[in-house]
Tab-separated table of C-alpha atoms and ligand atoms in Angstrom:
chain	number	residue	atom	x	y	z
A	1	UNK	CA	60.568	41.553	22.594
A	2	UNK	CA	57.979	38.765	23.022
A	3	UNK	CA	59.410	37.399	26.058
A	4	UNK	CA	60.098	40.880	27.843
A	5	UNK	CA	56.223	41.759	27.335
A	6	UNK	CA	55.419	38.477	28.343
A	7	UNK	CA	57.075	38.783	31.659
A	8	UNK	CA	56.386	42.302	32.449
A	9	UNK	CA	53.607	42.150	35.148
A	10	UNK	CA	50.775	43.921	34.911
A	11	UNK	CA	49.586	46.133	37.526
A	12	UNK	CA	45.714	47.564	37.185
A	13	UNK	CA	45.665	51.191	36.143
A	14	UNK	CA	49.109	51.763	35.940
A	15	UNK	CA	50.208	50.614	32.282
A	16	UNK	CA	53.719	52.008	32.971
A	17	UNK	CA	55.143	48.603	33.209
A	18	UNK	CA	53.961	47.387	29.485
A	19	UNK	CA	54.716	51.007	28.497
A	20	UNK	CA	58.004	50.329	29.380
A	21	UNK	CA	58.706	47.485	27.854
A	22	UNK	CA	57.246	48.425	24.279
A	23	UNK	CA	58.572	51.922	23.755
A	24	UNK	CA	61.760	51.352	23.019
A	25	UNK	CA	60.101	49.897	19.221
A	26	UNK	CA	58.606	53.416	19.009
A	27	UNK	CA	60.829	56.287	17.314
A	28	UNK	CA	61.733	59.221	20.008
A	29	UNK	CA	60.371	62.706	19.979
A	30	UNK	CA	58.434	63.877	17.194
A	31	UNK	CA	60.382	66.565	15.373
A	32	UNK	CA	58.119	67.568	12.875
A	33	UNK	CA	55.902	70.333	13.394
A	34	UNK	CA	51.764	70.329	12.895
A	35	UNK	CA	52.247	71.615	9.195
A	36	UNK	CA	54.885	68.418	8.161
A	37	UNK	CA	52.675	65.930	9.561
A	38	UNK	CA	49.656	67.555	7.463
A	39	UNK	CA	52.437	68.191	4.250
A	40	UNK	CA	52.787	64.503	4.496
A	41	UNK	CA	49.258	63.186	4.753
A	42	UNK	CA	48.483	65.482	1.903
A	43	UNK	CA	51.317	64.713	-0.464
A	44	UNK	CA	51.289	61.244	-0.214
A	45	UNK	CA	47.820	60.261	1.042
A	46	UNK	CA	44.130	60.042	-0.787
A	47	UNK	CA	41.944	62.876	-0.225
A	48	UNK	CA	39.052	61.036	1.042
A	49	UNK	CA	38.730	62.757	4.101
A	50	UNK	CA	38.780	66.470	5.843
A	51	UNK	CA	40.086	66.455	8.949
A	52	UNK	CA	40.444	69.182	11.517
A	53	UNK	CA	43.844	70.752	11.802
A	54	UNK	CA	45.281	68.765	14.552
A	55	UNK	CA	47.773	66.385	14.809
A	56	UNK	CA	47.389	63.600	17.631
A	57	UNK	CA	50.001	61.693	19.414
A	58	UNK	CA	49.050	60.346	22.746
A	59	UNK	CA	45.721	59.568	24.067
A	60	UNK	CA	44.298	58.018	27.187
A	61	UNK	CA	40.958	57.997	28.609
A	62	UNK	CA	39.308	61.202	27.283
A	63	UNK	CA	42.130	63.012	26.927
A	64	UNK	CA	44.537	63.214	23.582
A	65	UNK	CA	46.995	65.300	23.088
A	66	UNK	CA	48.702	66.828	19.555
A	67	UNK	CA	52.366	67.395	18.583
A	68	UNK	CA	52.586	71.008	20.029
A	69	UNK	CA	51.400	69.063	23.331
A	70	UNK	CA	47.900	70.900	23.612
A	71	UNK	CA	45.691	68.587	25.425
A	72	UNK	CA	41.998	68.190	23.635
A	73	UNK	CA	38.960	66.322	25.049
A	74	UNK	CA	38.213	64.087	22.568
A	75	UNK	CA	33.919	64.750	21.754
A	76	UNK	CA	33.764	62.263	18.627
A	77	UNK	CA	35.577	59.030	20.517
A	78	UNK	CA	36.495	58.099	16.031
A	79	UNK	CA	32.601	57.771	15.854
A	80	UNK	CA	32.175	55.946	18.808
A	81	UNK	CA	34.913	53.192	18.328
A	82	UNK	CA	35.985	54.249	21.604
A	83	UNK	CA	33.611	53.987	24.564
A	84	UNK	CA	35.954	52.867	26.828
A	85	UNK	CA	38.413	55.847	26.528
A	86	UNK	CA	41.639	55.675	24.916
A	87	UNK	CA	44.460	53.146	25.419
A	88	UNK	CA	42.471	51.363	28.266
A	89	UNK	CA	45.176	49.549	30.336
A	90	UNK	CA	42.685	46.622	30.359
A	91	UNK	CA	42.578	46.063	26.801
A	92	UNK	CA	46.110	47.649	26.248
A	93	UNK	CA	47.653	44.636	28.786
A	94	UNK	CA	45.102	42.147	26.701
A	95	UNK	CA	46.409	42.922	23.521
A	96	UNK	CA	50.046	43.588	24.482
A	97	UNK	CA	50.082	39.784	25.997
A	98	UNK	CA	48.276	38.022	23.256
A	99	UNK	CA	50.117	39.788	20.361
A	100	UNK	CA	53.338	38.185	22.481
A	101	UNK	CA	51.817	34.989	22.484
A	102	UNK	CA	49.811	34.397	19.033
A	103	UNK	CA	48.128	36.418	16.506
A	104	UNK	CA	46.946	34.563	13.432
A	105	UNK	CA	45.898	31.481	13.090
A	106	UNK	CA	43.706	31.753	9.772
A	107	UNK	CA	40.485	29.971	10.586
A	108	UNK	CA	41.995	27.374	8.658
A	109	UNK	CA	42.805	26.033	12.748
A	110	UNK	CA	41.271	26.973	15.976
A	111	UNK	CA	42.601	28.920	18.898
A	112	UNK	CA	42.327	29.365	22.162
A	113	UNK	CA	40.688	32.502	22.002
A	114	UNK	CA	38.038	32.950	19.842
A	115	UNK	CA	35.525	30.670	21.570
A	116	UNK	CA	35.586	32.639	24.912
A	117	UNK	CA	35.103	36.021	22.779
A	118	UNK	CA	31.995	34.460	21.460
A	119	UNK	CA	30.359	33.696	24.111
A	120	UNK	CA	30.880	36.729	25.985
A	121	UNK	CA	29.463	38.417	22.623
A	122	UNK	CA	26.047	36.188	23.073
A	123	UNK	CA	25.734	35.923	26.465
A	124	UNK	CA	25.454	40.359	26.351
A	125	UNK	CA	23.309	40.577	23.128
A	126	UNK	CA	20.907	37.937	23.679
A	127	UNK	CA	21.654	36.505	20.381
A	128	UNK	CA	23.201	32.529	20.192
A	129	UNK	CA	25.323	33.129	17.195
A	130	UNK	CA	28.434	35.107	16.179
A	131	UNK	CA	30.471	35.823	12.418
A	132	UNK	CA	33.365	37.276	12.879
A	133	UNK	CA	35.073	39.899	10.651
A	134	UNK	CA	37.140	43.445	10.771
A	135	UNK	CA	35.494	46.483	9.612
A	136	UNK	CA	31.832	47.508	9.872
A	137	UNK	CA	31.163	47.555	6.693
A	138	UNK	CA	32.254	43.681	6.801
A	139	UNK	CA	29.741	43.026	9.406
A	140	UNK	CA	27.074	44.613	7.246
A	141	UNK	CA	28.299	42.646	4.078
A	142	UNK	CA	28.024	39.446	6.530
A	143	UNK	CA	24.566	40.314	7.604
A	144	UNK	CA	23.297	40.832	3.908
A	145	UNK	CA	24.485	37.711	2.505
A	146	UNK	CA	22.893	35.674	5.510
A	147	UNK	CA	19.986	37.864	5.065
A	148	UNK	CA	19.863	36.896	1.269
A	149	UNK	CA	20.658	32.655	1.934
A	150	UNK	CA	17.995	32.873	4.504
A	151	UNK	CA	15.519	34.105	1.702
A	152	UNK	CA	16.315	31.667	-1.102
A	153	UNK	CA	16.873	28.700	1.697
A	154	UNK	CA	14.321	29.073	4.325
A	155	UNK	CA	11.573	31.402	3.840
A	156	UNK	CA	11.569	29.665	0.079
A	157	UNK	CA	12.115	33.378	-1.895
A	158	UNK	CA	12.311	32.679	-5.944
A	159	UNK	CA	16.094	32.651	-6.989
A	160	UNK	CA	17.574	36.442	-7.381
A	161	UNK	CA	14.786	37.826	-6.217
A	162	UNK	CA	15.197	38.374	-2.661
A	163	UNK	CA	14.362	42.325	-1.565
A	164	UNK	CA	15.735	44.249	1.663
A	165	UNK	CA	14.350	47.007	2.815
A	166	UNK	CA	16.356	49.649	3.899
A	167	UNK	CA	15.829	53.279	5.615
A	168	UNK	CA	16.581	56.933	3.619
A	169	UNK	CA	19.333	58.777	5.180
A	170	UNK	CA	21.613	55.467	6.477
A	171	UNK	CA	25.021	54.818	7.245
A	172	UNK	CA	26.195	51.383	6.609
A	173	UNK	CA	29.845	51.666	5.260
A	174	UNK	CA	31.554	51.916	2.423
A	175	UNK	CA	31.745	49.586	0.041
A	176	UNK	CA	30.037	48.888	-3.419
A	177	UNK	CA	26.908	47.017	-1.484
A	178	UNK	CA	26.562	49.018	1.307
A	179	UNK	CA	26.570	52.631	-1.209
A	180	UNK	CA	24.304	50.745	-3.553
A	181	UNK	CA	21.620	51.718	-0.982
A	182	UNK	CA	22.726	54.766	0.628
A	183	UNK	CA	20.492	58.199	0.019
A	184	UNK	CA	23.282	60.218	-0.280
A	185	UNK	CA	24.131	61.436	-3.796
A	186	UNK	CA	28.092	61.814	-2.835
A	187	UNK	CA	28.695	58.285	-1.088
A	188	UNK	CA	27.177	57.096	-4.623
A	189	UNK	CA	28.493	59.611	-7.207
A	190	UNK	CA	31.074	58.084	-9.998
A	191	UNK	CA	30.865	54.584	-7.927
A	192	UNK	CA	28.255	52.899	-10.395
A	193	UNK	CA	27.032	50.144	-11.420
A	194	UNK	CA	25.464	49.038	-8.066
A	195	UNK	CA	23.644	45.822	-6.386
A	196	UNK	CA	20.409	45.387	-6.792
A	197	UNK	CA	18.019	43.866	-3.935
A	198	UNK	CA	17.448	46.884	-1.854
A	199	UNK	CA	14.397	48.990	-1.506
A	200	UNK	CA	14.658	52.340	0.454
A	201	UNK	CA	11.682	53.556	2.994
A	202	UNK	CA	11.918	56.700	4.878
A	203	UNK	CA	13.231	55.898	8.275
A	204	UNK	CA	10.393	56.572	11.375
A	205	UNK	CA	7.309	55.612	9.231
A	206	UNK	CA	5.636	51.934	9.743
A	207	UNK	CA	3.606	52.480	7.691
A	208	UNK	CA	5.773	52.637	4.569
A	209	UNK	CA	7.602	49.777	6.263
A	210	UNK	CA	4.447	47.443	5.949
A	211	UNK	CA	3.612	49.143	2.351
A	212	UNK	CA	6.902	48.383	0.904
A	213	UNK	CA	7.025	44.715	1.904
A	214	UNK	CA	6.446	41.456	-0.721
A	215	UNK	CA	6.513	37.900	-0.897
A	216	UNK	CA	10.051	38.595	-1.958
A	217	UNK	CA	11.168	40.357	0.919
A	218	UNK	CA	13.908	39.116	3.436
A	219	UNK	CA	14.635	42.035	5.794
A	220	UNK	CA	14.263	45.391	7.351
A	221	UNK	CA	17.739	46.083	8.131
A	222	UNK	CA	18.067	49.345	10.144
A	223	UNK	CA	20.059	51.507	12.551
A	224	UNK	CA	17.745	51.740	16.018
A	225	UNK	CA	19.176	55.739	15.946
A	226	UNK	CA	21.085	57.155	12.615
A	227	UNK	CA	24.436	57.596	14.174
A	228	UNK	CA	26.088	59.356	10.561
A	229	UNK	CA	22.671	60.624	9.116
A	230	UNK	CA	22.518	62.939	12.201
A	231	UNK	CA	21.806	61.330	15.514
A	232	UNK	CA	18.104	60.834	14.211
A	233	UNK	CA	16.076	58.956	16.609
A	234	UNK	CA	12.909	57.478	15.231
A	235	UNK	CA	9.692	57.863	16.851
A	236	UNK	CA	8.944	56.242	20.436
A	237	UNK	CA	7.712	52.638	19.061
A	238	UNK	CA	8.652	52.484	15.945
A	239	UNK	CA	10.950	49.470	16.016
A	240	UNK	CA	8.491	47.308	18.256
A	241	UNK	CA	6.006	48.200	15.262
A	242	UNK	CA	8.806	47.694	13.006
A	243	UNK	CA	8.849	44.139	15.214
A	244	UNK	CA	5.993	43.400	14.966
A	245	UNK	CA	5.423	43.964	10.917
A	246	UNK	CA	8.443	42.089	10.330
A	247	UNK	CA	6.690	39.084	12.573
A	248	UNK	CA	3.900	39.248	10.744
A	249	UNK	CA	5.352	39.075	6.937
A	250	UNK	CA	7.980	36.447	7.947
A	251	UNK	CA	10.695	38.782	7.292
A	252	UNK	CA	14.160	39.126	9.422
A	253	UNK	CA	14.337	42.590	11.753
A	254	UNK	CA	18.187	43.076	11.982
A	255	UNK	CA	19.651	46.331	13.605
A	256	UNK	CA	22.845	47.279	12.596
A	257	UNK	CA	24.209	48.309	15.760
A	258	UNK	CA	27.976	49.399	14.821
A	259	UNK	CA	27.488	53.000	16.829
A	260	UNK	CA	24.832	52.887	18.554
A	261	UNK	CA	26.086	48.993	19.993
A	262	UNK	CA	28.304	48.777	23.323
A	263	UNK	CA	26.770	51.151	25.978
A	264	UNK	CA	26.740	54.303	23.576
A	265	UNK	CA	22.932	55.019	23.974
A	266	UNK	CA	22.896	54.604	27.728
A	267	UNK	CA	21.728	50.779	26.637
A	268	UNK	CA	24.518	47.731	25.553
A	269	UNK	CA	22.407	48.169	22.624
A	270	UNK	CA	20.050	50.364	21.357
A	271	UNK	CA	17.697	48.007	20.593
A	272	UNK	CA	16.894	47.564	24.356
A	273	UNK	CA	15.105	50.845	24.188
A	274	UNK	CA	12.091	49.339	22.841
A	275	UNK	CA	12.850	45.748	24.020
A	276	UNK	CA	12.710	44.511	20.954
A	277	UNK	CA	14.039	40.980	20.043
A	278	UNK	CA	16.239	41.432	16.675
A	279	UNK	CA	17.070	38.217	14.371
A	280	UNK	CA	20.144	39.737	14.194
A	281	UNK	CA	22.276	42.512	14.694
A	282	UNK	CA	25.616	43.978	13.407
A	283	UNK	CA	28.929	45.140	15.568
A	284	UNK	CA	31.927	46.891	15.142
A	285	UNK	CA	34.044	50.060	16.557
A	286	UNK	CA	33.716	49.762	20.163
A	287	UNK	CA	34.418	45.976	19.769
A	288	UNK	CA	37.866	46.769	20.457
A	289	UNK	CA	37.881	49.942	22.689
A	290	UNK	CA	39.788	51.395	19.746
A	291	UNK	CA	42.696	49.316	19.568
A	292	UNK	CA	42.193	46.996	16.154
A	293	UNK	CA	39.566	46.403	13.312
A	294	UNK	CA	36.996	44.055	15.270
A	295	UNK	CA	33.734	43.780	14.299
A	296	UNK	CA	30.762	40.357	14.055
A	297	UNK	CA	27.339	39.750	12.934
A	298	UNK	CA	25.490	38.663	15.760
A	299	UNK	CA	22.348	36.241	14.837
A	300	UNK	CA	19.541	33.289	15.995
A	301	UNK	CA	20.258	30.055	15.084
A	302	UNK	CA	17.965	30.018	12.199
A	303	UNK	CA	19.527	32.705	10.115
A	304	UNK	CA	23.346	31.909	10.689
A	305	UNK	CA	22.883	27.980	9.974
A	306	UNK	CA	22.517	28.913	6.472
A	307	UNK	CA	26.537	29.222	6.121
A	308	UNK	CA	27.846	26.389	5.422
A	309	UNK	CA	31.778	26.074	6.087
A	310	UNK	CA	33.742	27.786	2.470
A	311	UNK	CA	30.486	30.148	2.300
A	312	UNK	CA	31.983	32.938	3.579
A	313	UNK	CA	34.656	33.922	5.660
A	314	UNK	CA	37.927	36.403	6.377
A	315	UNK	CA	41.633	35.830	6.504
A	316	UNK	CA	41.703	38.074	9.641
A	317	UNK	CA	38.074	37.078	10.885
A	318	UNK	CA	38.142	36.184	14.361
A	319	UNK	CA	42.009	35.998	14.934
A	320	UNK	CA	43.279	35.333	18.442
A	321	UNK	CA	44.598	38.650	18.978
A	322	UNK	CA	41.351	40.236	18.092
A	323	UNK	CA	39.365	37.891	20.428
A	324	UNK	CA	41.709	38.896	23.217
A	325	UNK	CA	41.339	42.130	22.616
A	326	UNK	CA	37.363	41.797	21.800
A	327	UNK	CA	36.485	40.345	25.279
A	328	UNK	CA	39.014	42.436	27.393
A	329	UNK	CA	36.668	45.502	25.679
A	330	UNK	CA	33.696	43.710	26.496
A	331	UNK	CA	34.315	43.216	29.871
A	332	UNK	CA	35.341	46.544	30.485
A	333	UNK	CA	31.869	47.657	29.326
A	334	UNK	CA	30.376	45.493	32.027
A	335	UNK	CA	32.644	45.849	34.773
A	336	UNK	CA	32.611	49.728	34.397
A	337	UNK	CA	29.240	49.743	34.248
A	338	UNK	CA	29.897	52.138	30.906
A	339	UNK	CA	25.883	51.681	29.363
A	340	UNK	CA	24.619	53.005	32.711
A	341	UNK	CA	27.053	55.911	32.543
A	342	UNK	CA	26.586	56.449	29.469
A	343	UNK	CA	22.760	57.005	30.240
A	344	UNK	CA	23.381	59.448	33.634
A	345	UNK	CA	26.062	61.253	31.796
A	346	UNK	CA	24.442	61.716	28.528
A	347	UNK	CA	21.161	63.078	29.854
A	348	UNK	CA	23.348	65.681	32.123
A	349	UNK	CA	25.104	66.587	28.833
A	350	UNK	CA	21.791	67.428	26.887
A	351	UNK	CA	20.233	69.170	29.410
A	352	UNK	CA	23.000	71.094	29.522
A	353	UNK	CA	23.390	71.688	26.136
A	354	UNK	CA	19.730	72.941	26.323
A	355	UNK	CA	20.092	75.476	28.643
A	356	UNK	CA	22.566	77.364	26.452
A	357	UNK	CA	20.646	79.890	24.828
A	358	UNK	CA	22.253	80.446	21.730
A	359	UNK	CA	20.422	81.960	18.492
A	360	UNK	CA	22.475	79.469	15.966
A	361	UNK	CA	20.708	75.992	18.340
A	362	UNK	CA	17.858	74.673	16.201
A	363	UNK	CA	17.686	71.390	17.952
A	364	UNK	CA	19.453	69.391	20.890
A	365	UNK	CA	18.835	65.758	20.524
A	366	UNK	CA	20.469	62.497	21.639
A	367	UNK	CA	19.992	59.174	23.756
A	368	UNK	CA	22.788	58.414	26.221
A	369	UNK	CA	26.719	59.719	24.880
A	370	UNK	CA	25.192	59.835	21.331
A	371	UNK	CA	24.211	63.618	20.841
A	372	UNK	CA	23.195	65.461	17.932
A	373	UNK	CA	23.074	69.452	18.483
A	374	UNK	CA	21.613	70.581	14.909
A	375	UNK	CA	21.881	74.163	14.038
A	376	UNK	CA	20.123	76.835	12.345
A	377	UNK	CA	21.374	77.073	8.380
A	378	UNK	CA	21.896	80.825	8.997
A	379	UNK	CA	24.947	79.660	11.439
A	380	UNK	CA	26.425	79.139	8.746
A	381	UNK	CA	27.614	75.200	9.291
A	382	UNK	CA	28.579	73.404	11.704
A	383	UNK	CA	32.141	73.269	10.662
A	384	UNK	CA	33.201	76.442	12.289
A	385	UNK	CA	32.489	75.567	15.135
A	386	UNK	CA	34.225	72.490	15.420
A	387	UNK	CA	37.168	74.698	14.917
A	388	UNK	CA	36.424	76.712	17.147
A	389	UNK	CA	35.634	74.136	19.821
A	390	UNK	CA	39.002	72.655	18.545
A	391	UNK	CA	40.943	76.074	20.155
A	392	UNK	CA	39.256	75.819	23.336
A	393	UNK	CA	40.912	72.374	23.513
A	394	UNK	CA	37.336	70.388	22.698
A	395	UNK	CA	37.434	68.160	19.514
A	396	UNK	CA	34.399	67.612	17.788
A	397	UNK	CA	33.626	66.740	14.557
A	398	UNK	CA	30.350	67.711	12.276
A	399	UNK	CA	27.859	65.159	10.662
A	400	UNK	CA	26.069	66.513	7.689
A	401	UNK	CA	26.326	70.230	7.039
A	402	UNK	CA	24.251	71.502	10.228
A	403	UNK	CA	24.872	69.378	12.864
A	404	UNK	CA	27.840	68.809	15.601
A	405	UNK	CA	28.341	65.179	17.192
A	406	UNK	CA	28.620	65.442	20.947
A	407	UNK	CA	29.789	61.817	21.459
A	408	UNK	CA	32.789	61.400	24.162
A	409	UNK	CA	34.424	58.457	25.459
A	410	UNK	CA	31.955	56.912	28.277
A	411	UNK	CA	34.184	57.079	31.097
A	412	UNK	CA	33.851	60.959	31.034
A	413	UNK	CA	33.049	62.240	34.101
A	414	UNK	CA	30.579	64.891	34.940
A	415	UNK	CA	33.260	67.448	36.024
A	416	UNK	CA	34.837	66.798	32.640
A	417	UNK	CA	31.706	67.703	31.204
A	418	UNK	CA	31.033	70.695	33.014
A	419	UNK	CA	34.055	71.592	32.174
A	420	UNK	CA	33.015	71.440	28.157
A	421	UNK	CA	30.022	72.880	28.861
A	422	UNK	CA	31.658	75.940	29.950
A	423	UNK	CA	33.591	75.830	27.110
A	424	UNK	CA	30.888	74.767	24.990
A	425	UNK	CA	28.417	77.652	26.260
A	426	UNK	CA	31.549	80.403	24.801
A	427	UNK	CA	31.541	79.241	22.006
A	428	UNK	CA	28.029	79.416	20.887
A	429	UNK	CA	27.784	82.455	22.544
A	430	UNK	CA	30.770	84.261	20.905
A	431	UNK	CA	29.143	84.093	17.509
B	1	PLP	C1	30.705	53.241	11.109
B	1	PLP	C2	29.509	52.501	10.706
B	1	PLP	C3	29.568	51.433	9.788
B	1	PLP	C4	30.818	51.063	9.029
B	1	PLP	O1	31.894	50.718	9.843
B	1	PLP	P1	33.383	50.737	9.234
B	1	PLP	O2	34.201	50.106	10.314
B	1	PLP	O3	33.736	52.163	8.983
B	1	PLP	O4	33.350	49.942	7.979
B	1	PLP	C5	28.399	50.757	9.518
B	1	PLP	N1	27.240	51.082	10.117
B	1	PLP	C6	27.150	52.095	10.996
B	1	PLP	C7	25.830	52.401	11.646
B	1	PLP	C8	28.267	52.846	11.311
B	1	PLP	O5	28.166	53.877	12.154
């Protein structure tokens, strides 16, 4: 197989070539109806999740499709890890060709990839410095233990005593850390004892930002929208306040930027709202358009010179193949001119959203693709309406009990969204 991919020439926007070449490793024709697939996943699988009852096979752009062969357009985009649409031939011929050619080197050596991906990572968030690891929640981990060495090392914090402040209602993955300091009783519940260090502020208010900070403190570590608490955008200058308190008190301003990063907000990052200047940011699900685990800290100089090499690190971390792939989705960003889209498109979608009159709307909010619609509580949840959404061939997904994510793939066009509109408006209507 390697050297059939390898010489299979790639022709822009027709993947049919690579296609060819690779399906043969794929089994044929599904068999098995909707209800197997689901059978499976529930016999055999955790129950950490509930998903809608649909069972994908194929996707490209903004389009999937499930086993029966109903085509959806896909509204959540898995949270925004996929900006540039699915299976991008761009990314799709970058990561075919590199997984042909070398995949894992360890960072035990170098490779020929992972420089280039880190400068194209700098030179598009301003920021001189790049750790590279898989999932979000990784990046966030990364970001708190630089966060914590830049306390005890430079800014001369007491031993164990280092503080970040965080924001009430966040989303910054899963594990043990990153729950130690969510707000929400089930991401917590049964998954005790937790790290200490953090100190929670409600998210919008200076004011308790500058109030909750002591000698002791080392960040304010926030998302520049809530992306999973709600699509909550904070008021209009709150992070160049937020900036400017941080300045003030000597203490790091880092934006974890794993949804709202990558064009998503109509910005590459949502930081650029406000023009702030973060000391460092966090990255993950668009990194890769959707095709592999990719995510960095991005930082100054100042704060990432605290590793030292056998501080920290990842087996995976910064692999060739998910360089490759990491700068073939970065330049597809750029040269589709997604951010920008992503702004036109996304205020077209919320003032269209608005002018449905429905008695269940509460509230239609969002910057760019990212777009909360939060209902009434007497609709009765938001999760009915994702399924029915999902039978008018529109897949969306809730977030919290009242509110439905409107966040599709960036290269949606605005026929494609009048189309869900349409669909959109009957469905609010019918109920
Ligand atoms: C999704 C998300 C994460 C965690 O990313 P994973 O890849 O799921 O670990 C962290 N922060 C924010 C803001 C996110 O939206």
């Amino acid at each position: 197989m390697p050297s059939a991919v390898a010489e299979a020439p790639f022709v822009p926007g027709n993947s049919s070539k690579i296609l060819q070449t690779i399906l043969p490793y794929f089994p044929s024709q599904s068999v098995l109806t909707t209800q197997d697939y689901i059978d499976l996943e529930t016999t055999y699988g955790a129950d950490n999740y509930h998903p809608l009852d649909v069972v994908i096979t194929k996707g490209q752009g903004v389009w999937v499709w499930d086993v029966e062969g109903n085509q959806y357009l896909d509204c959540l985009s898995a949270y925004s890890s996929l900006n540039q649409g699915h299976c991008h031939p761009r990314i799709l011929q970058a990561m075919v060709e590199q997984a042909a050619k070398l995949t894992l080197t360890s960072r035990a050596f170098h490779n020929d990839q992972l420089g280039r991906f880190y400068e194209k990572l700098c030179q598009l968030s301003g920021l001189p410095k790049v750790l590279p690891m898989n999932s979000g929640a990784e990046a966030v981990e990364t970001a708190i233990k630089a966060i914590r060495k830049w306390a005890y090392t430079v800014k001369g914090v007491p031993d164990h005593q280092a503080e970040i402040i965080v924001c009430s209602n966040n989303f910054a993955g899963r594990t043990i850390s990153l729950v130690s300091f969510s707000t929400e009783e089930q991401y917590q519940f049964g998954f005790a004892p937790f790290t200490p260090g953090f100190k929670v502020v409600p998210y919008g208010g200076a004011a308790a930002l500058e109030a909750a900070i002591t000698a002791n403190t080392a960040a304010f570590f926030l998302e520049p929208i809530q992306g999973e608490g709600g699509i909550i955008i904070p008021p209009e200058g709150y992070l160049r306040e937020a900036e400017r308190i941080c300045r003030k008190n000597n203490v790091l301003l880092v934006f974890d930027e794993i949804q709202t990063g990558l064009g998503r907000t109509g910005k590459m990052f949502a930081f650029e709202h406000e023009g702030v200047k973060p000391d460092g940011i966090t990255i993950g699900k668009a990194l890769s358009g959707g095709f592999y685990p990719i995510s960095a800290f991005v930082s100054t100089h100042e704060v990432m010179d605290v590793f030292n090499p056998g501080d920290h690190g990842s087996t995976f971390g910064g692999n060739p193949l998910a360089a490759a792939v990491g700068r073939a989705a970065l330049d597809v960003i750029v040269d589709e001119q997604l951010p920008e889209q992503a702004a036109e498109l996304g205020a077209y979608l919320i003032s269209g959203w608005r002018q449905i009159k429905s008695p269940h709307i509460h509230e239609v909010r969002g910057r760019g693709l990212l777009i909360g619609v939060e209902l009434n509580p007497s609709a009765g949840g938001a999760q009915r309406f994702c399924k029915a959404l999902m039978q008018e061939g529109i897949l969306a997904k809730e977030t919290r009990e009242h509110i439905i994510r409107f966040a599709p793939p960036l290269v949606i066009t605005r026929s494609q969204l009048d189309w869900a509109l349409e669909r959109i408006e009957r469905v609010l209507m019918a109920s």
